[in-house]
Short mmCIF file of C-alpha atoms and ligand atoms in Angstrom, two decimals:
data_model
loop_
_atom_site.label_atom_id
_atom_site.label_comp_id
_atom_site.label_asym_id
_atom_site.label_seq_id
_atom_site.Cartn_x
_atom_site.Cartn_y
_atom_site.Cartn_z
CA MET U 1 39.98 -1.36 -1.67
CA GLY U 2 39.09 2.28 -0.88
CA THR U 3 35.57 3.63 -1.26
CA GLU U 4 34.40 5.44 -4.40
CA PRO U 5 32.28 8.58 -4.31
CA ILE U 6 28.56 7.89 -4.79
CA PRO U 7 27.43 9.71 -7.98
CA MET U 8 25.65 12.97 -7.24
CA PRO U 9 23.95 15.39 -9.64
CA PRO U 10 25.22 18.97 -9.44
CA GLY U 11 23.12 21.10 -7.09
CA LEU U 12 22.45 24.72 -6.21
CA PRO U 13 23.76 26.54 -3.12
CA LEU U 14 21.45 25.98 -0.10
CA LEU U 15 18.74 24.20 -2.14
CA GLY U 16 21.07 21.39 -3.21
CA ASN U 17 19.18 19.04 -5.58
CA LEU U 18 15.71 20.21 -4.52
CA ARG U 19 14.96 21.40 -8.05
CA ASP U 20 15.72 17.94 -9.46
CA ILE U 21 12.59 16.62 -7.73
CA ASP U 22 9.15 17.44 -9.12
CA SER U 23 7.04 17.81 -5.97
CA THR U 24 3.92 16.46 -7.73
CA ALA U 25 5.76 13.39 -9.05
CA PRO U 26 8.77 12.76 -6.78
CA ILE U 27 9.03 9.04 -7.53
CA GLN U 28 9.13 9.61 -11.27
CA SER U 29 11.88 12.20 -10.72
CA LEU U 30 13.88 9.70 -8.66
CA VAL U 31 13.47 7.05 -11.38
CA ARG U 32 14.72 9.49 -14.03
CA LEU U 33 17.74 10.31 -11.86
CA ALA U 34 18.43 6.57 -11.47
CA ASP U 35 18.31 6.18 -15.26
CA GLN U 36 20.83 9.02 -15.51
CA TYR U 37 23.14 8.42 -12.52
CA GLY U 38 22.96 4.66 -12.16
CA ASP U 39 22.34 2.01 -9.53
CA ILE U 40 23.21 4.22 -6.59
CA TYR U 41 23.24 7.99 -6.27
CA ARG U 42 23.14 10.61 -3.56
CA LEU U 43 21.10 13.82 -3.40
CA ASN U 44 21.46 16.83 -1.18
CA ILE U 45 18.06 18.26 -0.25
CA LEU U 46 18.31 21.54 1.68
CA GLY U 47 21.53 20.40 3.37
CA ASN U 48 20.46 16.81 4.17
CA THR U 49 21.86 14.02 2.06
CA ALA U 50 20.00 10.89 1.02
CA VAL U 51 21.10 7.83 -0.95
CA PHE U 52 18.94 6.02 -3.56
CA VAL U 53 19.48 2.47 -4.79
CA SER U 54 17.90 0.64 -7.74
CA THR U 55 19.29 -2.89 -8.05
CA ASN U 56 18.38 -6.17 -6.40
CA ALA U 57 22.02 -6.65 -5.27
CA LEU U 58 21.97 -3.40 -3.29
CA VAL U 59 18.38 -3.86 -2.03
CA ASN U 60 19.33 -7.35 -0.86
CA GLU U 61 22.31 -6.04 1.09
CA LEU U 62 20.21 -3.26 2.60
CA CYS U 63 17.52 -5.69 3.78
CA ASP U 64 19.96 -6.98 6.41
CA GLU U 65 18.26 -5.95 9.66
CA LYS U 66 21.46 -6.47 11.64
CA ARG U 67 22.94 -3.48 9.81
CA PHE U 68 19.93 -1.37 8.72
CA LYS U 69 16.51 -0.42 10.06
CA LYS U 70 13.39 1.38 8.83
CA ASN U 71 13.76 5.15 8.52
CA VAL U 72 10.70 7.24 9.35
CA GLY U 73 11.18 9.81 6.58
CA ASN U 74 9.89 13.38 6.26
CA VAL U 75 6.35 12.56 5.13
CA LEU U 76 5.86 9.80 7.72
CA LYS U 77 7.12 12.20 10.41
CA GLN U 78 4.25 14.49 9.45
CA VAL U 79 1.76 11.59 9.42
CA ARG U 80 2.82 11.04 13.04
CA ASN U 81 0.98 14.29 13.87
CA GLY U 82 -2.24 12.34 13.39
CA VAL U 83 -1.37 8.78 14.43
CA HIS U 84 1.72 9.21 16.64
CA ASP U 85 3.44 5.89 17.31
CA GLY U 86 0.90 3.76 15.39
CA LEU U 87 2.52 0.72 13.78
CA PHE U 88 3.37 2.28 10.40
CA THR U 89 4.84 5.56 11.63
CA SER U 90 6.50 4.30 14.81
CA TYR U 91 10.27 4.50 15.28
CA GLY U 92 10.11 0.78 16.09
CA GLU U 93 11.65 -0.87 19.14
CA GLU U 94 12.59 2.58 20.52
CA GLU U 95 8.88 3.07 21.22
CA PRO U 96 7.36 0.36 23.49
CA ASN U 97 3.91 0.70 21.87
CA TRP U 98 5.25 -0.64 18.57
CA GLY U 99 6.38 -3.98 20.07
CA LYS U 100 3.22 -4.29 22.15
CA ALA U 101 0.87 -3.59 19.24
CA HIS U 102 2.94 -5.74 16.87
CA ARG U 103 2.81 -8.76 19.19
CA ILE U 104 -0.88 -8.34 20.01
CA LEU U 105 -1.92 -7.78 16.40
CA THR U 106 0.21 -10.39 14.62
CA PRO U 107 -2.20 -13.25 15.49
CA ALA U 108 -5.16 -11.00 14.62
CA PHE U 109 -3.77 -10.87 11.05
CA GLY U 110 -3.11 -14.63 11.06
CA PRO U 111 -4.77 -17.07 8.62
CA LEU U 112 -7.71 -18.04 10.84
CA SER U 113 -8.67 -14.47 11.73
CA ILE U 114 -8.43 -13.36 8.11
CA ARG U 115 -10.56 -16.32 7.04
CA ASN U 116 -13.18 -15.20 9.57
CA MET U 117 -13.31 -11.81 7.85
CA PHE U 118 -14.33 -13.37 4.54
CA ASP U 119 -18.07 -12.72 4.91
CA ASP U 120 -17.55 -9.02 5.64
CA MET U 121 -15.18 -8.77 2.67
CA HIS U 122 -17.77 -10.53 0.53
CA ASP U 123 -20.44 -8.07 1.69
CA ILE U 124 -18.48 -5.03 0.46
CA ALA U 125 -17.25 -6.70 -2.76
CA SER U 126 -20.91 -7.51 -3.55
CA GLN U 127 -21.81 -3.83 -3.12
CA LEU U 128 -19.17 -2.90 -5.71
CA THR U 129 -20.40 -5.61 -8.08
CA LEU U 130 -24.00 -4.44 -7.71
CA LYS U 131 -23.00 -0.83 -8.38
CA TRP U 132 -21.18 -1.72 -11.60
CA ALA U 133 -24.04 -3.97 -12.72
CA ARG U 134 -26.58 -1.19 -12.17
CA GLN U 135 -24.44 1.41 -13.91
CA GLY U 136 -24.54 -0.69 -17.06
CA PRO U 137 -22.04 -1.27 -19.85
CA THR U 138 -21.92 2.27 -21.24
CA GLU U 139 -20.93 4.05 -18.04
CA PRO U 140 -17.17 4.68 -17.67
CA ILE U 141 -15.93 3.35 -14.32
CA HIS U 142 -13.41 5.47 -12.45
CA VAL U 143 -11.40 2.43 -11.44
CA THR U 144 -9.18 3.77 -8.64
CA ASP U 145 -12.06 5.69 -7.02
CA ASP U 146 -14.29 2.65 -6.76
CA PHE U 147 -11.49 0.38 -5.56
CA THR U 148 -10.66 3.00 -2.92
CA ARG U 149 -14.30 2.91 -1.76
CA LEU U 150 -14.04 -0.87 -1.63
CA ALA U 151 -10.77 -0.88 0.32
CA LEU U 152 -11.91 1.72 2.86
CA ASP U 153 -15.31 0.16 3.48
CA THR U 154 -13.76 -3.30 3.81
CA LEU U 155 -11.17 -2.09 6.31
CA ALA U 156 -13.66 -0.18 8.44
CA LEU U 157 -16.06 -3.12 8.53
CA CYS U 158 -13.42 -5.78 9.23
CA ALA U 159 -11.34 -3.69 11.62
CA MET U 160 -14.08 -2.12 13.75
CA ASP U 161 -17.54 -3.09 12.50
CA TYR U 162 -18.13 0.37 11.08
CA ARG U 163 -19.86 1.13 7.79
CA PHE U 164 -18.75 4.11 5.70
CA ASN U 165 -21.36 3.07 3.09
CA SER U 166 -19.28 4.68 0.37
CA PHE U 167 -21.23 2.93 -2.40
CA TYR U 168 -24.50 4.44 -1.23
CA SER U 169 -23.67 8.13 -1.18
CA GLN U 170 -22.09 10.64 -3.52
CA GLU U 171 -20.75 12.61 -0.54
CA MET U 172 -17.64 11.21 1.09
CA HIS U 173 -17.97 10.22 4.74
CA PRO U 174 -16.47 13.03 6.94
CA PHE U 175 -13.76 10.64 8.18
CA ILE U 176 -12.68 9.86 4.61
CA ARG U 177 -12.67 13.53 3.63
CA ALA U 178 -10.63 14.38 6.73
CA MET U 179 -8.16 11.55 6.10
CA GLY U 180 -7.69 12.65 2.46
CA GLY U 181 -7.01 16.25 3.53
CA PHE U 182 -4.70 15.10 6.33
CA LEU U 183 -2.58 12.93 4.01
CA VAL U 184 -2.26 15.59 1.30
CA GLU U 185 -1.31 18.23 3.86
CA SER U 186 1.17 15.88 5.57
CA GLY U 187 2.92 15.65 2.17
CA ASN U 188 2.76 19.44 1.67
CA ARG U 189 4.17 20.11 5.14
CA SER U 190 7.13 17.82 4.51
CA ARG U 191 8.13 20.01 1.57
CA ARG U 192 7.20 23.50 2.66
CA PRO U 193 9.89 26.18 3.00
CA PRO U 194 10.58 27.24 6.61
CA LEU U 195 8.52 30.47 6.65
CA PRO U 196 6.95 31.91 9.83
CA SER U 197 3.86 29.93 10.88
CA MET U 198 1.42 32.76 10.05
CA PHE U 199 2.03 31.99 6.35
CA TYR U 200 0.44 28.59 6.89
CA LYS U 201 -2.28 29.57 9.36
CA SER U 202 -5.34 28.45 7.45
CA ALA U 203 -3.71 25.24 6.18
CA ASP U 204 -2.62 24.45 9.75
CA GLN U 205 -6.12 25.05 11.11
CA GLN U 206 -7.65 22.73 8.53
CA TYR U 207 -4.95 20.14 9.29
CA GLU U 208 -5.73 20.21 13.00
CA ALA U 209 -9.47 20.01 12.26
CA ASP U 210 -8.93 16.98 10.00
CA ILE U 211 -6.89 15.22 12.68
CA ALA U 212 -9.61 15.99 15.25
CA THR U 213 -12.30 14.54 12.94
CA MET U 214 -10.38 11.32 12.30
CA ARG U 215 -9.65 10.81 15.96
CA ALA U 216 -13.19 11.65 17.09
CA VAL U 217 -14.75 9.10 14.69
CA SER U 218 -12.30 6.33 15.67
CA ASP U 219 -12.51 7.09 19.34
CA GLY U 220 -16.32 7.16 19.10
CA VAL U 221 -16.30 3.65 17.62
CA LEU U 222 -13.90 2.48 20.34
CA GLN U 223 -15.94 3.93 23.22
CA ALA U 224 -19.21 2.58 21.77
CA ARG U 225 -17.68 -0.89 21.63
CA LYS U 226 -16.45 -0.65 25.21
CA GLN U 227 -19.88 0.36 26.45
CA GLN U 228 -21.87 -2.10 24.37
CA GLN U 229 -24.27 -4.25 26.40
CA PRO U 230 -24.32 -7.17 26.22
CA PRO U 231 -20.61 -7.04 25.25
CA SER U 232 -19.89 -7.53 21.54
CA GLU U 233 -18.72 -10.98 20.52
CA ARG U 234 -17.16 -9.82 17.27
CA LYS U 235 -13.63 -11.04 16.68
CA ASP U 236 -12.31 -8.13 14.65
CA LEU U 237 -9.12 -6.07 14.90
CA LEU U 238 -10.68 -3.70 17.41
CA ALA U 239 -11.60 -6.65 19.66
CA ALA U 240 -8.05 -7.99 19.37
CA MET U 241 -6.66 -4.63 20.47
CA LEU U 242 -9.19 -4.17 23.30
CA HIS U 243 -8.83 -7.59 24.83
CA GLY U 244 -5.38 -8.76 23.73
CA THR U 245 -2.50 -8.97 26.19
CA ASP U 246 1.11 -8.57 25.12
CA PRO U 247 2.78 -11.96 25.72
CA ARG U 248 6.08 -10.25 26.58
CA THR U 249 5.02 -7.52 29.02
CA GLY U 250 1.60 -8.80 30.08
CA GLU U 251 0.26 -5.31 29.26
CA GLN U 252 -2.77 -4.25 27.23
CA LEU U 253 -3.02 -1.40 24.71
CA ASP U 254 -4.33 1.93 25.98
CA ASP U 255 -7.17 3.78 24.22
CA ASP U 256 -4.86 6.23 22.44
CA THR U 257 -2.78 3.42 20.97
CA ILE U 258 -5.92 1.64 19.79
CA THR U 259 -7.16 4.81 18.08
CA ASN U 260 -3.72 5.39 16.50
CA ASN U 261 -3.78 1.92 15.03
CA LEU U 262 -7.40 1.96 13.86
CA ILE U 263 -6.60 5.09 11.83
CA THR U 264 -3.27 3.55 10.75
CA PHE U 265 -5.03 0.53 9.22
CA LEU U 266 -7.28 2.78 7.19
CA ILE U 267 -4.36 4.90 6.00
CA ALA U 268 -1.96 2.01 5.32
CA GLY U 269 -4.51 -0.29 3.74
CA HIS U 270 -6.73 1.77 1.47
CA GLU U 271 -4.58 3.29 -1.29
CA THR U 272 -2.24 0.32 -1.38
CA THR U 273 -4.99 -2.25 -1.93
CA SER U 274 -6.91 0.01 -4.27
CA GLY U 275 -3.76 0.69 -6.30
CA MET U 276 -2.96 -3.02 -6.55
CA LEU U 277 -6.45 -3.84 -7.85
CA SER U 278 -6.42 -0.91 -10.28
CA PHE U 279 -3.04 -1.86 -11.76
CA ALA U 280 -4.12 -5.52 -11.91
CA PHE U 281 -7.09 -4.62 -14.14
CA PHE U 282 -4.98 -2.24 -16.19
CA ASP U 283 -2.36 -4.96 -16.74
CA LEU U 284 -4.94 -7.62 -17.58
CA LEU U 285 -6.70 -5.38 -20.08
CA ARG U 286 -3.36 -4.70 -21.76
CA HIS U 287 -2.61 -8.44 -21.89
CA PRO U 288 -5.68 -10.24 -23.28
CA GLU U 289 -4.07 -13.68 -23.01
CA ALA U 290 -3.47 -13.25 -19.28
CA TYR U 291 -6.99 -11.82 -18.93
CA GLN U 292 -8.47 -14.93 -20.59
CA LYS U 293 -6.47 -17.24 -18.33
CA ALA U 294 -7.55 -15.36 -15.19
CA GLN U 295 -11.21 -15.43 -16.18
CA GLN U 296 -11.01 -19.08 -17.20
CA GLU U 297 -9.55 -19.94 -13.80
CA VAL U 298 -12.43 -18.19 -12.05
CA ASP U 299 -14.94 -20.05 -14.23
CA ASP U 300 -13.23 -23.39 -13.51
CA VAL U 301 -12.83 -22.87 -9.75
CA CYS U 302 -15.87 -20.78 -8.83
CA GLY U 303 -18.41 -21.59 -11.55
CA THR U 304 -21.40 -19.27 -11.53
CA GLY U 305 -22.44 -19.63 -7.89
CA PRO U 306 -21.47 -17.65 -4.79
CA ILE U 307 -17.72 -17.46 -4.16
CA THR U 308 -16.51 -19.14 -0.96
CA VAL U 309 -13.30 -18.82 1.04
CA ASP U 310 -12.31 -22.37 0.02
CA MET U 311 -12.57 -21.48 -3.66
CA ILE U 312 -10.27 -18.51 -3.10
CA SER U 313 -7.56 -20.77 -1.67
CA LYS U 314 -7.66 -22.92 -4.83
CA LEU U 315 -6.79 -20.05 -7.19
CA LYS U 316 -3.29 -20.28 -8.67
CA TYR U 317 -3.16 -17.94 -11.65
CA ILE U 318 -4.83 -14.93 -10.01
CA PRO U 319 -2.29 -14.84 -7.14
CA ALA U 320 0.40 -14.85 -9.84
CA VAL U 321 -1.36 -11.92 -11.54
CA LEU U 322 -1.35 -9.98 -8.26
CA ARG U 323 2.32 -10.77 -7.53
CA GLU U 324 3.31 -9.72 -11.03
CA THR U 325 1.19 -6.58 -10.73
CA LEU U 326 2.99 -5.62 -7.53
CA ARG U 327 6.34 -6.37 -9.16
CA VAL U 328 5.85 -4.14 -12.20
CA HIS U 329 3.73 -1.54 -10.38
CA SER U 330 4.64 -1.62 -6.71
CA THR U 331 1.97 0.57 -5.11
CA ILE U 332 4.47 1.53 -2.41
CA PRO U 333 7.24 2.27 -4.91
CA ALA U 334 10.01 2.94 -2.40
CA ILE U 335 10.82 2.29 1.26
CA GLY U 336 13.20 4.14 3.53
CA ILE U 337 15.92 2.67 5.73
CA THR U 338 19.04 3.87 7.48
CA ALA U 339 22.31 2.33 8.67
CA LEU U 340 22.67 1.52 12.39
CA LYS U 341 26.35 2.55 12.21
CA ASP U 342 28.65 3.95 9.51
CA GLU U 343 28.66 1.34 6.74
CA THR U 344 30.10 0.51 3.38
CA LEU U 345 28.03 -1.06 0.60
CA ALA U 346 28.76 -3.30 -2.38
CA GLY U 347 31.82 -4.99 -0.89
CA GLY U 348 33.34 -1.81 0.56
CA LYS U 349 32.78 0.31 -2.56
CA TYR U 350 30.44 3.02 -1.21
CA ALA U 351 30.33 4.65 2.22
CA VAL U 352 27.08 5.67 3.95
CA ARG U 353 26.78 7.32 7.33
CA ALA U 354 24.80 6.08 10.31
CA GLY U 355 21.40 7.78 10.27
CA GLU U 356 21.65 8.92 6.61
CA ALA U 357 18.40 8.32 4.73
CA ILE U 358 18.62 5.48 2.19
CA THR U 359 15.74 4.87 -0.20
CA LEU U 360 15.17 1.48 -1.80
CA LEU U 361 13.61 2.29 -5.16
CA LEU U 362 11.49 -0.88 -5.43
CA ILE U 363 9.93 0.47 -8.60
CA LYS U 364 13.38 0.03 -10.24
CA ALA U 365 14.76 -2.97 -8.32
CA HIS U 366 11.63 -4.99 -9.15
CA VAL U 367 12.46 -4.75 -12.85
CA ASP U 368 16.18 -5.48 -12.47
CA PRO U 369 17.21 -7.43 -15.61
CA ALA U 370 19.89 -9.23 -13.54
CA VAL U 371 16.99 -11.01 -11.81
CA PHE U 372 14.08 -10.95 -14.23
CA GLY U 373 15.93 -11.00 -17.58
CA ASP U 374 15.59 -8.84 -20.66
CA ASP U 375 11.80 -8.83 -20.45
CA ALA U 376 11.87 -7.65 -16.82
CA ARG U 377 9.52 -4.76 -17.60
CA GLU U 378 6.95 -7.03 -19.26
CA PHE U 379 3.85 -8.12 -17.34
CA ARG U 380 4.09 -11.92 -17.45
CA PRO U 381 2.16 -13.60 -14.57
CA GLU U 382 3.60 -17.04 -15.45
CA ARG U 383 6.90 -16.08 -13.84
CA MET U 384 5.04 -15.57 -10.56
CA LEU U 385 3.23 -18.95 -10.44
CA ASP U 386 3.99 -20.67 -7.12
CA ASP U 387 6.95 -22.83 -8.24
CA ASN U 388 8.56 -20.10 -10.31
CA PHE U 389 8.04 -17.55 -7.55
CA ALA U 390 9.64 -19.89 -4.98
CA ARG U 391 12.61 -20.49 -7.30
CA ILE U 392 13.29 -16.87 -8.20
CA THR U 393 12.97 -15.58 -4.63
CA LYS U 394 15.36 -18.33 -3.49
CA GLU U 395 17.89 -17.61 -6.24
CA HIS U 396 17.61 -13.84 -5.75
CA PRO U 397 16.70 -13.10 -2.14
CA ASN U 398 14.69 -9.93 -1.61
CA CYS U 399 13.92 -9.53 -5.32
CA TRP U 400 10.18 -9.04 -4.57
CA LYS U 401 9.55 -6.64 -1.71
CA PRO U 402 6.22 -4.87 -2.31
CA PHE U 403 5.21 -5.54 1.31
CA GLY U 404 8.42 -4.20 2.81
CA ASN U 405 11.06 -5.92 4.90
CA GLY U 406 11.58 -7.90 8.06
CA ALA U 407 10.05 -6.81 11.34
CA ARG U 408 8.65 -3.66 9.72
CA ALA U 409 7.05 -5.49 6.78
CA CYS U 410 3.32 -5.16 6.14
CA ILE U 411 1.19 -6.69 8.87
CA GLY U 412 -1.90 -6.32 6.63
CA ARG U 413 -0.59 -8.48 3.76
CA PRO U 414 -2.89 -11.49 4.32
CA PHE U 415 -5.83 -9.12 4.69
CA ALA U 416 -5.07 -7.33 1.43
CA TRP U 417 -4.41 -10.63 -0.34
CA GLN U 418 -7.73 -12.26 0.59
CA GLU U 419 -9.67 -9.10 -0.23
CA ALA U 420 -7.95 -8.73 -3.61
CA LEU U 421 -8.38 -12.39 -4.61
CA LEU U 422 -12.06 -12.29 -3.73
CA THR U 423 -12.62 -9.02 -5.56
CA MET U 424 -10.79 -10.16 -8.69
CA ALA U 425 -12.71 -13.44 -8.70
CA MET U 426 -16.10 -11.81 -8.16
CA LEU U 427 -15.55 -9.19 -10.84
CA LEU U 428 -14.18 -11.57 -13.47
CA GLN U 429 -16.99 -14.01 -12.71
CA ASN U 430 -19.68 -11.39 -13.27
CA PHE U 431 -18.34 -9.05 -15.94
CA ASN U 432 -16.43 -8.72 -19.15
CA PHE U 433 -14.27 -5.60 -18.98
CA ARG U 434 -12.75 -3.33 -21.58
CA MET U 435 -10.80 -0.10 -21.53
CA ASP U 436 -13.02 2.95 -21.78
CA ASP U 437 -10.43 4.56 -24.05
CA ALA U 438 -8.41 1.97 -25.98
CA SER U 439 -5.63 4.52 -26.55
CA TYR U 440 -5.16 5.21 -22.80
CA GLN U 441 -1.46 5.44 -21.94
CA LEU U 442 -0.55 4.73 -18.32
CA ARG U 443 0.06 7.86 -16.24
CA LEU U 444 0.97 7.60 -12.57
CA LYS U 445 -0.68 9.57 -9.81
CA GLU U 446 1.59 9.92 -6.82
CA THR U 447 0.44 10.39 -3.24
CA LEU U 448 1.88 8.23 -0.46
CA THR U 449 1.50 5.51 -3.08
CA ILE U 450 1.27 5.29 -6.86
CA LYS U 451 -1.85 4.45 -8.86
CA PRO U 452 -3.00 4.75 -12.48
CA ASP U 453 -4.22 8.26 -13.20
CA GLY U 454 -7.30 8.80 -15.36
CA PHE U 455 -7.89 5.06 -15.89
CA PHE U 456 -11.49 4.22 -16.82
CA MET U 457 -12.99 0.91 -17.90
CA ARG U 458 -16.43 -0.44 -18.76
CA ALA U 459 -18.15 -3.49 -17.36
CA GLN U 460 -20.59 -5.68 -19.28
CA LEU U 461 -22.49 -8.29 -17.25
CA ARG U 462 -21.75 -11.80 -18.52
CA GLY U 463 -25.09 -13.22 -17.40
CA GLY U 464 -27.23 -12.72 -14.32
CA LEU U 465 -25.55 -11.24 -11.27
CA THR U 466 -24.10 -13.91 -8.93
C1 HEM T 1 3.60 -1.70 6.31
C2 HEM T 1 2.70 -2.42 1.58
C3 HEM T 1 -1.96 -3.39 2.65
C4 HEM T 1 -1.15 -2.21 7.27
C5 HEM T 1 3.74 -1.81 4.95
C6 HEM T 1 4.99 -1.63 4.23
C7 HEM T 1 4.73 -1.83 2.92
C8 HEM T 1 3.33 -2.14 2.79
C9 HEM T 1 5.73 -1.73 1.77
C10 HEM T 1 6.35 -1.26 4.85
C11 HEM T 1 6.53 0.25 4.84
C12 HEM T 1 7.87 0.72 5.30
O1 HEM T 1 8.83 -0.03 5.34
O2 HEM T 1 7.97 1.93 5.60
C13 HEM T 1 1.35 -2.75 1.48
C14 HEM T 1 0.71 -3.13 0.24
C15 HEM T 1 -0.60 -3.42 0.54
C16 HEM T 1 -0.77 -3.20 1.96
C17 HEM T 1 1.41 -3.18 -1.12
C18 HEM T 1 -1.72 -3.86 -0.36
C19 HEM T 1 -1.56 -4.34 -1.56
C20 HEM T 1 -2.15 -3.17 3.99
C21 HEM T 1 -3.39 -3.36 4.71
C22 HEM T 1 -3.16 -3.01 6.01
C23 HEM T 1 -1.77 -2.62 6.11
C24 HEM T 1 -4.71 -3.85 4.09
C25 HEM T 1 -4.11 -3.02 7.20
C26 HEM T 1 -5.07 -3.84 7.35
C27 HEM T 1 0.21 -1.97 7.39
C28 HEM T 1 0.84 -1.61 8.66
C29 HEM T 1 2.20 -1.47 8.39
C30 HEM T 1 2.38 -1.75 6.96
C31 HEM T 1 0.14 -1.41 9.99
C32 HEM T 1 3.30 -1.11 9.38
C33 HEM T 1 3.86 -2.38 9.99
C34 HEM T 1 4.95 -2.08 11.03
O3 HEM T 1 5.86 -1.32 10.75
O4 HEM T 1 4.86 -2.67 12.12
N1 HEM T 1 2.75 -2.12 4.05
N2 HEM T 1 0.43 -2.80 2.48
N3 HEM T 1 -1.19 -2.73 4.87
N4 HEM T 1 1.16 -2.05 6.40
FE1 HEM T 1 0.80 -2.54 4.49
#
């Protein structure tokens, strides 16, 4: 059987399909093109082609790491200006620091280490709870903003014993401001037309200043830890990187690599976790039956006393809520890969070239009716309860990929999971929530991730604060 051409929308000379992509909402443009051109299509952006796939069958084939590997796309290439070969933006095995950091950090994200972070996670989640209690039931809560504060403060405390204290000041910490500016500008730079550099002078200066701020703060924390007397006994991610030895090479990580990865954790972990929690509350408020079940589970398992790490491990319904949230609203809505050599897909039907960018549109593949049935777009946590989840992921491998694939999958998944379970439990235990505006229709805000835009809710204390 010969190959068939991959469908391609008509483009303009030189620009190709650039105008088909709305630069403020690229993912939503790609979804619209998938609805129009089908399960697989190709775009030409300024002379470079890229392939986009939307079904579980294709995603499953493309998750084969013997044939495909992660592609560091245009935006991630820009993020490398700030964090170089940190885990997320590294080219992988081609760069020795990736393997070293991956092997040293994998145990640091293991179950025991994450369990040891529970008290620090509890500390920050309590700050959020206290803030919402003090604000009272009439104050609209900007959900994604407060979950971003939570995620950043939790990461900084658990990774390097540093407090941003985001719940205690209106002003953002200089690191957080710099990181925000750096990420937005990394996106802008990946799209900007190739004009002489003087056209971008002031943006470039700010970009360099933001990178310098992020690195100075992280490096300051690192040096302070190294000089601490008596030496710190904390067992956090910074300690793992400072003292860990790579079992393969016997080498340790150098200071630059540690700084790259400290910043990487903050970048990779804050919007993703905050987006997951925001969508989870949005979905629960839209589905009162699921909301009742989640709150009932918290009442049954945690009662009205302080929440412990053992209680968290007994929750069954709330993990299903989070899995289902990430299925219908994957906060990283797409991941990029490329073929190791020229390949054909779908049983020889479509040809892709080695090195050509291929995007797995998780946001579409996660609602593939061939896997999840006619109600694939519906939020129904029951389908993600442990047994059902095990069955569906066995029957349809790679049908749930919100944490990425294989060796390049998310190293922070257990961290995010524990933090999210604790936060959900603490909030549902203490408050009854409602939408601030009952007529709110979901809008997506796109950055490196997606999150609900303009989503506000209100929190009424159920009794005394726990
Ligand atoms: C990688 C999702 C939380 C650190 C990834 C990837 C995805 C992902 C999809 C693969 C990206 C790719 O293939 O290009 C998520 C989601 C999270 C989350 C949905 C929360 C709900 C976190 C947290 C941390 C973290 C809390 C840090 C503590 C990383 C790192 C990588 C990564 C370092 C790169 C791993 C490597 O390539 O070696 N994440 N993430 N993530 N994530 Fe997460």
